[in-house]
Short mmCIF file of C-alpha atoms and ligand atoms in Angstrom, two decimals:
data_model
loop_
_atom_site.label_atom_id
_atom_site.label_comp_id
_atom_site.label_asym_id
_atom_site.label_seq_id
_atom_site.Cartn_x
_atom_site.Cartn_y
_atom_site.Cartn_z
CA MET A 1 0.00 0.00 0.00
CA ALA A 2 2.67 2.45 1.09
CA SER A 3 4.78 1.66 -1.97
CA PHE A 4 1.76 2.30 -4.22
CA GLN A 5 1.35 5.74 -2.64
CA PHE A 6 5.03 6.38 -3.16
CA LYS A 7 4.67 5.50 -6.83
CA ILE A 8 1.87 8.05 -7.19
CA LEU A 9 3.90 10.66 -5.33
CA ALA A 10 6.93 9.90 -7.47
CA PHE A 11 4.81 10.22 -10.61
CA LEU A 12 3.44 13.58 -9.41
CA ALA A 13 6.94 14.78 -8.55
CA GLY A 14 8.14 13.76 -12.03
CA LEU A 15 5.22 15.65 -13.55
CA LEU A 16 6.03 18.76 -11.54
CA VAL A 17 9.70 18.58 -12.55
CA LEU A 18 8.60 18.31 -16.18
CA VAL A 19 6.33 21.35 -15.74
CA GLY A 20 9.24 23.19 -14.15
CA GLU A 21 11.50 22.29 -17.06
CA ALA A 22 8.94 23.34 -19.61
CA ASN A 23 8.68 26.69 -17.85
CA SER A 24 12.44 27.23 -17.69
CA ALA A 25 12.44 27.58 -21.49
CA ILE A 26 10.36 30.72 -21.24
CA HIS A 27 11.44 34.10 -19.95
CA ARG A 28 9.11 36.48 -18.17
CA ILE A 29 9.03 40.21 -17.89
CA PRO A 30 6.49 41.84 -15.61
CA ILE A 31 4.21 44.37 -17.27
CA GLN A 32 3.31 47.37 -15.15
CA ARG A 33 0.01 49.13 -15.44
CA SER A 34 -0.20 52.91 -15.28
CA PRO A 35 -1.72 53.89 -11.91
CA ASN A 36 -3.47 56.78 -13.68
CA PHE A 37 -5.02 54.74 -16.46
CA LYS A 38 -8.73 55.36 -16.69
CA ARG A 39 -11.24 54.70 -19.42
CA SER A 40 -13.52 57.70 -19.63
CA HIS A 41 -15.36 59.34 -22.51
CA LYS A 42 -12.71 62.06 -22.73
CA ASN A 43 -9.83 59.60 -22.80
CA ILE A 44 -11.56 57.31 -25.28
CA VAL A 45 -12.06 60.10 -27.82
CA ALA A 46 -8.52 61.41 -27.29
CA GLU A 47 -7.10 57.93 -27.80
CA ARG A 48 -9.13 57.42 -30.94
CA ASP A 49 -7.49 60.54 -32.40
CA PHE A 50 -4.08 59.29 -31.35
CA VAL A 51 -4.66 55.87 -32.94
CA GLN A 52 -5.86 57.55 -36.15
CA GLN A 53 -2.50 59.31 -36.36
CA LYS A 54 -0.51 56.23 -35.39
CA TYR A 55 -2.03 54.31 -38.28
CA SER A 56 -2.26 57.01 -40.90
CA ARG A 57 1.46 57.79 -40.70
CA GLN A 58 2.24 54.42 -42.24
CA TYR A 59 0.32 55.32 -45.36
CA SER A 60 0.89 59.04 -45.73
CA ALA A 61 4.30 59.64 -44.21
CA ASN A 62 4.72 63.03 -45.89
CA ARG A 63 1.29 64.49 -45.29
CA TYR A 64 1.18 66.24 -41.98
CA PRO A 65 -2.19 65.98 -40.25
CA THR A 66 -4.08 69.22 -39.99
CA GLU A 67 -6.60 68.41 -37.30
CA HIS A 68 -5.88 69.44 -33.76
CA LEU A 69 -5.24 66.58 -31.41
CA SER A 70 -6.41 66.52 -27.86
CA ASN A 71 -3.70 65.68 -25.42
CA PHE A 72 -3.62 61.98 -24.76
CA ASP A 73 -1.52 60.32 -22.08
CA ASN A 74 -3.70 57.40 -21.17
CA PHE A 75 -1.25 54.64 -22.01
CA GLN A 76 -1.87 51.49 -20.05
CA TYR A 77 1.09 49.08 -20.04
CA TYR A 78 4.90 49.18 -19.95
CA GLY A 79 7.88 47.22 -18.67
CA ASN A 80 11.52 47.59 -17.68
CA ILE A 81 14.43 47.00 -20.07
CA SER A 82 18.13 47.85 -19.93
CA ILE A 83 20.41 49.33 -22.56
CA GLY A 84 24.20 49.44 -22.44
CA THR A 85 27.01 48.18 -20.18
CA PRO A 86 26.63 48.72 -17.26
CA ALA A 87 22.85 48.61 -17.58
CA GLN A 88 20.87 51.84 -17.91
CA TYR A 89 17.18 51.15 -17.21
CA PHE A 90 14.20 52.35 -19.22
CA LEU A 91 10.47 51.81 -19.03
CA VAL A 92 9.14 51.02 -22.49
CA GLN A 93 5.80 50.29 -24.01
CA PHE A 94 5.87 46.85 -25.67
CA ASP A 95 4.01 47.68 -28.86
CA THR A 96 2.98 44.99 -31.35
CA GLY A 97 1.69 47.82 -33.60
CA SER A 98 5.18 49.11 -34.50
CA SER A 99 8.65 47.64 -35.02
CA ASN A 100 11.34 50.06 -33.77
CA LEU A 101 12.97 50.47 -30.38
CA TRP A 102 13.63 54.06 -29.33
CA VAL A 103 14.53 55.87 -26.11
CA PRO A 104 15.52 59.49 -25.43
CA GLY A 105 19.23 60.25 -25.75
CA SER A 106 21.21 62.42 -23.33
CA SER A 107 21.53 65.23 -25.88
CA CYS A 108 17.75 65.63 -26.15
CA ASN A 109 16.54 68.79 -24.44
CA SER A 110 12.84 68.57 -25.45
CA THR A 111 10.37 68.69 -22.54
CA ALA A 112 9.40 65.05 -23.08
CA CYS A 113 13.06 64.00 -22.74
CA GLN A 114 13.61 66.06 -19.61
CA ASP A 115 10.78 64.17 -17.86
CA HIS A 116 12.21 60.78 -18.72
CA GLN A 117 15.26 58.54 -18.44
CA VAL A 118 17.80 59.36 -21.14
CA PHE A 119 20.53 57.15 -22.57
CA TYR A 120 24.13 58.21 -21.82
CA LYS A 121 26.16 56.61 -24.58
CA ASN A 122 29.37 57.94 -23.04
CA GLN A 123 28.67 55.74 -20.02
CA SER A 124 28.27 52.49 -21.95
CA SER A 125 31.30 50.39 -22.90
CA SER A 126 29.26 48.37 -25.41
CA TYR A 127 27.91 51.39 -27.32
CA VAL A 128 28.65 51.57 -31.07
CA ALA A 129 27.73 54.56 -33.23
CA ASN A 130 25.64 54.23 -36.38
CA GLY A 131 24.48 57.82 -36.97
CA THR A 132 21.80 57.23 -39.65
CA THR A 133 18.98 59.70 -39.03
CA PHE A 134 15.79 58.33 -37.60
CA SER A 135 12.31 59.84 -37.42
CA ILE A 136 8.81 58.61 -36.61
CA LEU A 137 5.72 60.80 -36.84
CA TYR A 138 3.21 60.54 -34.00
CA GLY A 139 0.12 62.57 -34.61
CA THR A 140 1.02 66.22 -34.93
CA GLY A 141 4.49 65.57 -33.54
CA SER A 142 7.48 63.35 -34.04
CA VAL A 143 10.41 61.70 -32.37
CA SER A 144 13.65 62.02 -34.26
CA GLY A 145 17.34 61.52 -33.75
CA TYR A 146 19.85 58.98 -34.99
CA LEU A 147 20.46 55.28 -34.81
CA SER A 148 22.79 53.82 -32.19
CA VAL A 149 23.85 50.27 -31.42
CA ASP A 150 24.17 48.67 -27.98
CA SER A 151 23.18 45.62 -25.96
CA VAL A 152 19.55 45.47 -24.78
CA GLY A 153 18.47 43.34 -21.85
CA PHE A 154 15.10 42.16 -20.70
CA ALA A 155 13.62 39.11 -19.04
CA GLY A 156 17.14 38.00 -18.12
CA LEU A 157 18.22 37.88 -21.79
CA THR A 158 20.76 40.18 -23.43
CA VAL A 159 20.52 41.02 -27.12
CA GLN A 160 23.92 42.04 -28.52
CA SER A 161 24.28 44.82 -31.09
CA GLN A 162 20.68 45.98 -31.14
CA THR A 163 20.16 49.03 -33.34
CA PHE A 164 17.74 51.52 -31.79
CA GLY A 165 16.66 55.13 -32.19
CA GLU A 166 18.38 57.54 -29.85
CA VAL A 167 15.94 60.42 -29.77
CA THR A 168 17.35 63.94 -29.81
CA THR A 169 14.09 65.80 -30.47
CA GLU A 170 10.65 64.78 -29.28
CA GLN A 171 8.14 67.39 -30.29
CA GLY A 172 4.38 67.64 -30.02
CA THR A 173 3.98 64.00 -29.13
CA ASN A 174 1.60 62.64 -26.54
CA PHE A 175 4.40 61.01 -24.59
CA VAL A 176 5.29 64.00 -22.38
CA ASP A 177 3.33 62.70 -19.39
CA ALA A 178 3.60 59.00 -20.24
CA TYR A 179 5.00 56.72 -17.54
CA PHE A 180 7.28 55.08 -20.07
CA ASP A 181 10.42 56.54 -21.63
CA GLY A 182 10.34 54.88 -25.02
CA ILE A 183 8.78 52.20 -27.19
CA LEU A 184 9.89 48.68 -28.02
CA GLY A 185 8.16 47.61 -31.21
CA MET A 186 7.21 43.96 -31.62
CA GLY A 187 5.66 44.11 -35.09
CA PHE A 188 7.26 42.46 -38.14
CA PRO A 189 10.50 43.81 -39.74
CA SER A 190 8.69 45.28 -42.77
CA LEU A 191 7.17 47.98 -40.52
CA ALA A 192 10.56 49.05 -39.13
CA VAL A 193 11.76 52.56 -39.93
CA ASP A 194 15.27 52.60 -41.54
CA GLY A 195 15.12 48.82 -42.06
CA VAL A 196 16.38 48.18 -38.53
CA THR A 197 16.10 44.58 -37.32
CA PRO A 198 13.55 44.52 -34.46
CA THR A 199 14.65 43.33 -31.00
CA PHE A 200 12.75 40.04 -30.98
CA GLN A 201 14.10 39.08 -34.44
CA ASN A 202 17.63 39.65 -33.08
CA MET A 203 16.77 37.52 -30.06
CA ILE A 204 15.80 34.69 -32.40
CA GLN A 205 18.92 35.13 -34.58
CA GLN A 206 21.15 35.14 -31.51
CA GLY A 207 19.58 31.93 -30.23
CA LEU A 208 18.34 33.51 -27.00
CA VAL A 209 14.86 32.03 -27.13
CA GLN A 210 14.19 28.33 -27.52
CA SER A 211 11.18 28.98 -29.67
CA PRO A 212 10.45 32.08 -31.85
CA VAL A 213 7.30 32.92 -29.92
CA PHE A 214 6.27 35.61 -27.44
CA SER A 215 3.00 36.08 -25.63
CA PHE A 216 1.13 38.65 -23.60
CA PHE A 217 -0.93 38.12 -20.49
CA LEU A 218 -2.51 41.52 -19.86
CA ARG A 219 -4.82 42.30 -17.00
CA ASP A 220 -7.13 44.99 -18.28
CA ASN A 221 -8.87 46.50 -15.27
CA GLY A 222 -7.01 43.92 -13.19
CA SER A 223 -7.55 43.69 -9.47
CA VAL A 224 -3.83 44.08 -8.78
CA THR A 225 -2.95 47.71 -9.41
CA PHE A 226 0.50 48.27 -10.84
CA TYR A 227 0.80 44.62 -11.80
CA GLY A 228 -0.51 44.64 -15.33
CA GLY A 229 0.52 41.18 -16.44
CA GLU A 230 3.46 39.48 -18.11
CA LEU A 231 5.26 39.45 -21.43
CA ILE A 232 6.57 35.94 -21.99
CA LEU A 233 9.45 35.30 -24.38
CA GLY A 234 10.09 31.90 -25.95
CA GLY A 235 6.64 30.38 -25.59
CA SER A 236 3.41 30.42 -23.62
CA ASP A 237 2.44 29.71 -20.04
CA SER A 238 -0.71 27.61 -20.03
CA SER A 239 -1.42 28.41 -16.36
CA LEU A 240 -2.27 31.97 -17.43
CA TYR A 241 -5.16 31.00 -19.72
CA SER A 242 -8.02 28.58 -19.62
CA GLY A 243 -8.71 25.90 -22.20
CA TYR A 244 -6.53 25.86 -25.30
CA LEU A 245 -5.16 28.41 -27.75
CA THR A 246 -7.14 28.96 -30.94
CA TYR A 247 -4.64 29.61 -33.72
CA THR A 248 -5.11 31.70 -36.81
CA ASP A 249 -2.60 32.59 -39.54
CA VAL A 250 -1.11 36.04 -39.90
CA ILE A 251 -2.38 37.28 -43.27
CA GLU A 252 0.16 40.07 -43.74
CA THR A 253 3.50 40.20 -41.93
CA ALA A 254 3.71 43.89 -41.06
CA TYR A 255 1.19 44.41 -38.28
CA TRP A 256 -0.02 41.25 -36.56
CA LYS A 257 -2.94 41.00 -38.98
CA PHE A 258 -5.38 38.09 -39.01
CA GLN A 259 -8.82 37.31 -40.36
CA THR A 260 -11.90 37.04 -38.19
CA ASP A 261 -14.77 34.76 -39.27
CA TYR A 262 -17.39 37.20 -38.05
CA ILE A 263 -17.97 39.94 -35.51
CA LYS A 264 -21.37 40.22 -33.82
CA ILE A 265 -23.00 42.23 -31.09
CA GLY A 266 -25.45 39.85 -29.49
CA THR A 267 -27.20 38.33 -32.50
CA THR A 268 -26.52 41.20 -34.92
CA PHE A 269 -23.77 40.57 -37.48
CA ILE A 270 -21.43 43.54 -37.82
CA SER A 271 -18.95 42.02 -40.26
CA THR A 272 -17.86 38.76 -41.83
CA PHE A 273 -14.29 37.83 -42.78
CA ALA A 274 -12.95 41.18 -41.65
CA ALA A 275 -9.23 41.65 -41.10
CA ALA A 276 -8.05 42.66 -37.63
CA ILE A 277 -4.74 43.36 -35.98
CA ALA A 278 -3.56 42.64 -32.44
CA ASP A 279 -2.05 45.86 -31.06
CA THR A 280 -0.76 45.90 -27.47
CA GLY A 281 -0.03 49.64 -27.84
CA THR A 282 -3.72 50.52 -28.16
CA SER A 283 -6.26 50.23 -25.37
CA LEU A 284 -9.51 50.38 -27.40
CA ILE A 285 -11.16 48.28 -30.07
CA ILE A 286 -11.21 50.18 -33.35
CA ALA A 287 -13.63 49.35 -36.15
CA PRO A 288 -13.66 50.44 -39.80
CA LEU A 289 -16.00 53.43 -40.39
CA SER A 290 -18.93 51.54 -41.96
CA GLN A 291 -18.93 48.84 -39.26
CA TYR A 292 -18.77 51.52 -36.59
CA ALA A 293 -21.81 53.21 -38.15
CA GLN A 294 -23.74 49.95 -37.70
CA ILE A 295 -22.61 49.61 -34.09
CA SER A 296 -23.45 53.17 -33.12
CA GLN A 297 -26.90 52.74 -34.69
CA LEU A 298 -27.49 49.65 -32.53
CA PHE A 299 -26.81 51.67 -29.39
CA ASN A 300 -28.30 54.89 -30.72
CA ALA A 301 -24.93 56.45 -30.00
CA ASN A 302 -23.50 59.67 -31.41
CA SER A 303 -20.32 59.93 -33.50
CA GLU A 304 -18.19 59.76 -30.36
CA GLY A 305 -19.94 56.61 -29.16
CA VAL A 306 -21.97 58.26 -26.40
CA PHE A 307 -25.54 57.22 -25.58
CA GLN A 308 -27.93 57.45 -22.67
CA CYS A 309 -28.01 54.44 -20.38
CA SER A 310 -28.67 53.56 -16.78
CA SER A 311 -26.57 50.41 -16.59
CA THR A 312 -24.41 48.22 -18.84
CA THR A 313 -25.97 44.95 -17.71
CA SER A 314 -28.76 44.85 -20.29
CA TYR A 315 -26.43 45.02 -23.29
CA PRO A 316 -25.25 41.94 -25.21
CA ASP A 317 -21.72 40.57 -25.55
CA LEU A 318 -19.42 41.63 -28.34
CA ILE A 319 -18.50 38.37 -30.09
CA ILE A 320 -15.42 37.97 -32.24
CA ASN A 321 -15.24 34.64 -33.99
CA ILE A 322 -11.72 33.50 -34.84
CA ASN A 323 -11.16 30.22 -36.65
CA GLY A 324 -14.59 28.96 -35.62
CA VAL A 325 -14.33 29.91 -31.94
CA ASP A 326 -16.37 32.67 -30.30
CA PHE A 327 -14.41 35.16 -28.17
CA ARG A 328 -16.94 36.99 -26.02
CA ILE A 329 -16.49 40.38 -24.42
CA PRO A 330 -19.24 41.24 -21.92
CA ALA A 331 -20.78 44.71 -22.26
CA LYS A 332 -19.25 46.00 -19.02
CA TYR A 333 -15.81 45.81 -20.68
CA TYR A 334 -16.62 47.55 -23.95
CA ILE A 335 -19.08 50.09 -22.51
CA ILE A 336 -17.92 52.67 -19.98
CA GLN A 337 -20.64 54.11 -17.81
CA GLU A 338 -20.37 57.66 -16.49
CA GLY A 339 -23.54 58.69 -14.70
CA TYR A 340 -26.52 58.50 -17.07
CA TYR A 341 -24.29 58.28 -20.09
CA CYS A 342 -22.35 55.42 -21.55
CA SER A 343 -19.44 55.47 -23.98
CA LEU A 344 -18.39 52.72 -26.33
CA ALA A 345 -14.77 51.63 -25.96
CA ILE A 346 -15.19 50.69 -29.61
CA GLN A 347 -14.26 53.61 -31.83
CA SER A 348 -13.46 54.01 -35.51
CA ILE A 349 -10.70 55.38 -37.65
CA ASN A 350 -10.35 55.56 -41.39
CA GLN A 351 -8.82 52.10 -41.96
CA ASP A 352 -10.28 48.98 -43.51
CA PHE A 353 -9.23 46.68 -40.65
CA TRP A 354 -10.19 46.30 -37.01
CA ILE A 355 -7.68 47.02 -34.26
CA MET A 356 -7.89 44.78 -31.21
CA GLY A 357 -6.40 46.68 -28.30
CA ASP A 358 -6.54 45.96 -24.58
CA VAL A 359 -10.35 45.76 -24.41
CA PHE A 360 -9.81 42.54 -26.38
CA LEU A 361 -6.24 41.57 -25.38
CA GLY A 362 -7.03 42.12 -21.68
CA ARG A 363 -9.62 39.32 -21.89
CA PHE A 364 -7.63 36.94 -24.09
CA TYR A 365 -4.12 35.69 -23.58
CA THR A 366 -2.37 36.16 -26.92
CA GLU A 367 0.51 34.18 -28.36
CA PHE A 368 2.49 35.88 -31.14
CA ASP A 369 4.14 33.04 -33.04
CA VAL A 370 6.81 34.63 -35.25
CA GLY A 371 8.15 31.28 -36.51
CA ASN A 372 4.82 29.93 -37.75
CA GLN A 373 3.41 33.40 -38.56
CA ARG A 374 0.27 32.79 -36.56
CA LEU A 375 -1.58 34.12 -33.52
CA GLY A 376 -3.08 32.06 -30.71
CA PHE A 377 -5.86 33.28 -28.41
CA ALA A 378 -7.40 31.85 -25.23
CA PRO A 379 -9.46 33.37 -22.38
CA VAL A 380 -7.19 34.70 -19.62
CA ASN A 381 -7.25 32.72 -16.44
CA SER A 382 -9.08 35.46 -14.56
CA ALA A 383 -10.00 33.18 -11.67
CA VAL A 384 -6.49 33.50 -10.30
CA SER A 385 -4.86 36.83 -9.68
CA LEU A 386 -1.23 37.00 -10.66
CA ARG A 387 -0.07 36.88 -7.07
CA GLN A 388 -2.04 33.70 -6.65
CA VAL A 389 -0.39 32.30 -9.77
CA HIS A 390 3.02 32.99 -8.23
CA LEU A 391 1.90 31.51 -4.92
CA TRP A 392 0.65 28.44 -6.78
CA ARG A 393 4.03 28.07 -8.50
CA LEU A 394 5.79 28.35 -5.16
CA LEU A 395 3.46 25.79 -3.58
CA THR A 396 3.97 23.27 -6.37
CA LEU A 397 7.70 23.76 -6.04
CA LEU A 398 7.52 23.20 -2.26
CA LEU A 399 5.32 20.16 -2.82
CA ALA A 400 7.81 18.78 -5.33
CA CYS A 401 10.66 19.34 -2.85
CA GLY A 402 8.61 17.73 -0.07
CA ILE A 403 7.84 14.70 -2.19
CA TRP A 404 11.48 14.43 -3.19
CA LYS A 405 12.48 14.55 0.51
CA LEU A 406 9.87 11.90 1.31
CA ARG A 407 11.22 9.60 -1.40
CA ASN A 408 14.85 9.87 -0.35
C1 NAG B 501 14.29 48.42 -13.57
O1 NAG B 501 14.99 47.26 -13.09
C2 NAG B 501 16.16 47.56 -12.37
C3 NAG B 501 16.87 46.27 -12.03
O2 NAG B 501 16.00 45.37 -11.45
C4 NAG B 501 15.82 48.38 -11.13
O3 NAG B 501 17.01 48.74 -10.45
C5 NAG B 501 15.08 49.65 -11.55
O4 NAG B 501 14.66 50.38 -10.42
C6 NAG B 501 13.86 49.30 -12.40
N1 NAG B 501 13.27 50.54 -12.88
C7 NAG B 501 11.99 50.83 -12.74
C8 NAG B 501 11.55 52.17 -13.19
O5 NAG B 501 11.18 50.04 -12.28
C1 NAG B 502 28.28 62.07 -20.57
O1 NAG B 502 27.58 63.04 -21.33
C2 NAG B 502 26.74 63.90 -20.57
C3 NAG B 502 26.03 64.82 -21.52
O2 NAG B 502 25.49 64.12 -22.58
C4 NAG B 502 27.59 64.69 -19.58
O3 NAG B 502 26.73 65.50 -18.79
C5 NAG B 502 28.35 63.72 -18.68
O4 NAG B 502 29.22 64.44 -17.86
C6 NAG B 502 29.17 62.75 -19.53
N1 NAG B 502 29.74 61.75 -18.65
C7 NAG B 502 30.97 61.29 -18.81
C8 NAG B 502 31.40 60.23 -17.84
O5 NAG B 502 31.71 61.68 -19.69
C1 NAG B 503 18.29 72.56 -27.15
O1 NAG B 503 19.49 72.33 -27.86
C2 NAG B 503 19.61 73.08 -29.07
C3 NAG B 503 20.89 72.70 -29.80
O2 NAG B 503 21.50 71.58 -29.23
C4 NAG B 503 19.62 74.57 -28.74
O3 NAG B 503 19.67 75.30 -29.93
C5 NAG B 503 18.37 74.92 -27.95
O4 NAG B 503 18.43 76.26 -27.54
C6 NAG B 503 18.22 74.03 -26.74
N1 NAG B 503 16.94 74.28 -26.13
C7 NAG B 503 16.81 74.41 -24.82
C8 NAG B 503 15.41 74.64 -24.33
O5 NAG B 503 17.74 74.32 -24.03
C1 NAG B 504 23.02 51.78 -39.52
O1 NAG B 504 21.91 50.89 -39.30
C2 NAG B 504 21.17 50.60 -40.46
C3 NAG B 504 19.97 49.75 -40.04
O2 NAG B 504 20.36 48.65 -39.28
C4 NAG B 504 22.05 49.88 -41.46
O3 NAG B 504 21.33 49.61 -42.64
C5 NAG B 504 23.25 50.77 -41.79
O4 NAG B 504 24.13 50.06 -42.64
C6 NAG B 504 23.98 51.18 -40.52
N1 NAG B 504 24.99 52.16 -40.85
C7 NAG B 504 26.22 52.15 -40.28
C8 NAG B 504 27.12 53.28 -40.70
O5 NAG B 504 26.56 51.30 -39.49
C1 NAG B 505 -12.75 48.37 -13.41
O1 NAG B 505 -12.13 48.94 -12.28
C2 NAG B 505 -12.86 49.99 -11.68
C3 NAG B 505 -12.04 50.58 -10.59
O2 NAG B 505 -11.35 49.58 -9.85
C4 NAG B 505 -14.22 49.45 -11.20
O3 NAG B 505 -14.97 50.51 -10.65
C5 NAG B 505 -14.97 48.85 -12.39
O4 NAG B 505 -16.16 48.25 -11.94
C6 NAG B 505 -14.11 47.79 -13.06
N1 NAG B 505 -14.79 47.35 -14.28
C7 NAG B 505 -14.97 46.06 -14.57
C8 NAG B 505 -15.62 45.80 -15.87
O5 NAG B 505 -14.57 45.15 -13.85
#
């Protein structure tokens, strides 16, 4: 009898060791959540304008926008990286909707640079000059400077010879009050300004990750303030989602663009076979103009998505069907109630694809599979808070140790 129990314990211990080994192949970086992040009507409209500019610059790089932008600093997520030797630390937004890494340089005297960490190249022994000019338009402003090369570290991994933008002028951008210093783009290489190889592609080439995959566990409106989730490099952590990942191919390797089967609100079809992109740098869901018109009609909302309401409970789920599987977003996540008015966290810009920001990504764990050019989605494991996940990991480890002790 006792030996039978031992066999079971030994089997469990073996299983736990296997789980531990599987997890050692992945690297984690905590994602912080801005303590000031708030979805309100004002912020939603301001962000819509920002997103419009973020996406239009790709198509009309030389046409400066004429409309006045409201100030927008409602960015939700960021994490800590290092550049140089010894390490200089920066908070960056991990943005799957762009492909360059940039941080302010020490010679930048713009207001936005003065508020943030700047890179001192003269204090890094691994710094190498490149000098090619670099510029990205953001709305009515831009960040510009020149390219530099240095080592970049995050999640315990160090990428050698990463080319990045060292910003010398940051004008009229919305980043002045942002909690983060710069942006680390995780889109495909074809989006990269100046043809720079993106950080994750260098990680793959330098053999730093076992598998060419990264994934995001984001806690939109999470119970743990400050702790916004995790960026996982080299694979996925199945304890952070429930069920299995539904995969879909990337249909264009620039943004992380995929095709949805259909998008519905309750029983009303809004679109079929529409393209969508997964953008961790956007907090809203953005629809093409004609689909937005249908949605706003359903809610009797105005052009900014505002309608009268007394509660969000009577509204149906937003349903996004990907590869035959329904991904449901309850109304309380895509409708923001402020008194007797509600605002849709679904907005529109003049693009023919949908943009799935945190309203979507905060509900669904997302795997970005660079190697197979596909995306995988699964509901986040919301039953456990992140602290509980860590506690669970610790407990299983202790259990494994205990069992090992018992056996020997
Ligand atoms: C980034 O990480 C380093 C090393 O762990 C730490 O010293 C630094 O305070 C962190 N920076 C921020 C802003 O969290
Ligand atoms: C590095 O450059 C900054 C200005 O960019 C200067 O203030 C600082 O003194 C320099 N440090 C060293 C060690 O040369
Ligand atoms: C910023 O630096 C430039 C040249 O490096 C200089 O012309 C300008 O006056 C400086 N601005 C401020 C506010 O110090
Ligand atoms: C600077 O970086 C760009 C992009 O990686 C590269 O094409 C170019 O050859 C580099 N120039 C120098 C002088 O190293
Ligand atoms: C989001 O968080 C706020 C503040 O903690 C809370 O009032 C609101 O009910 C939450 N919304 C949802 C959908 O959980």
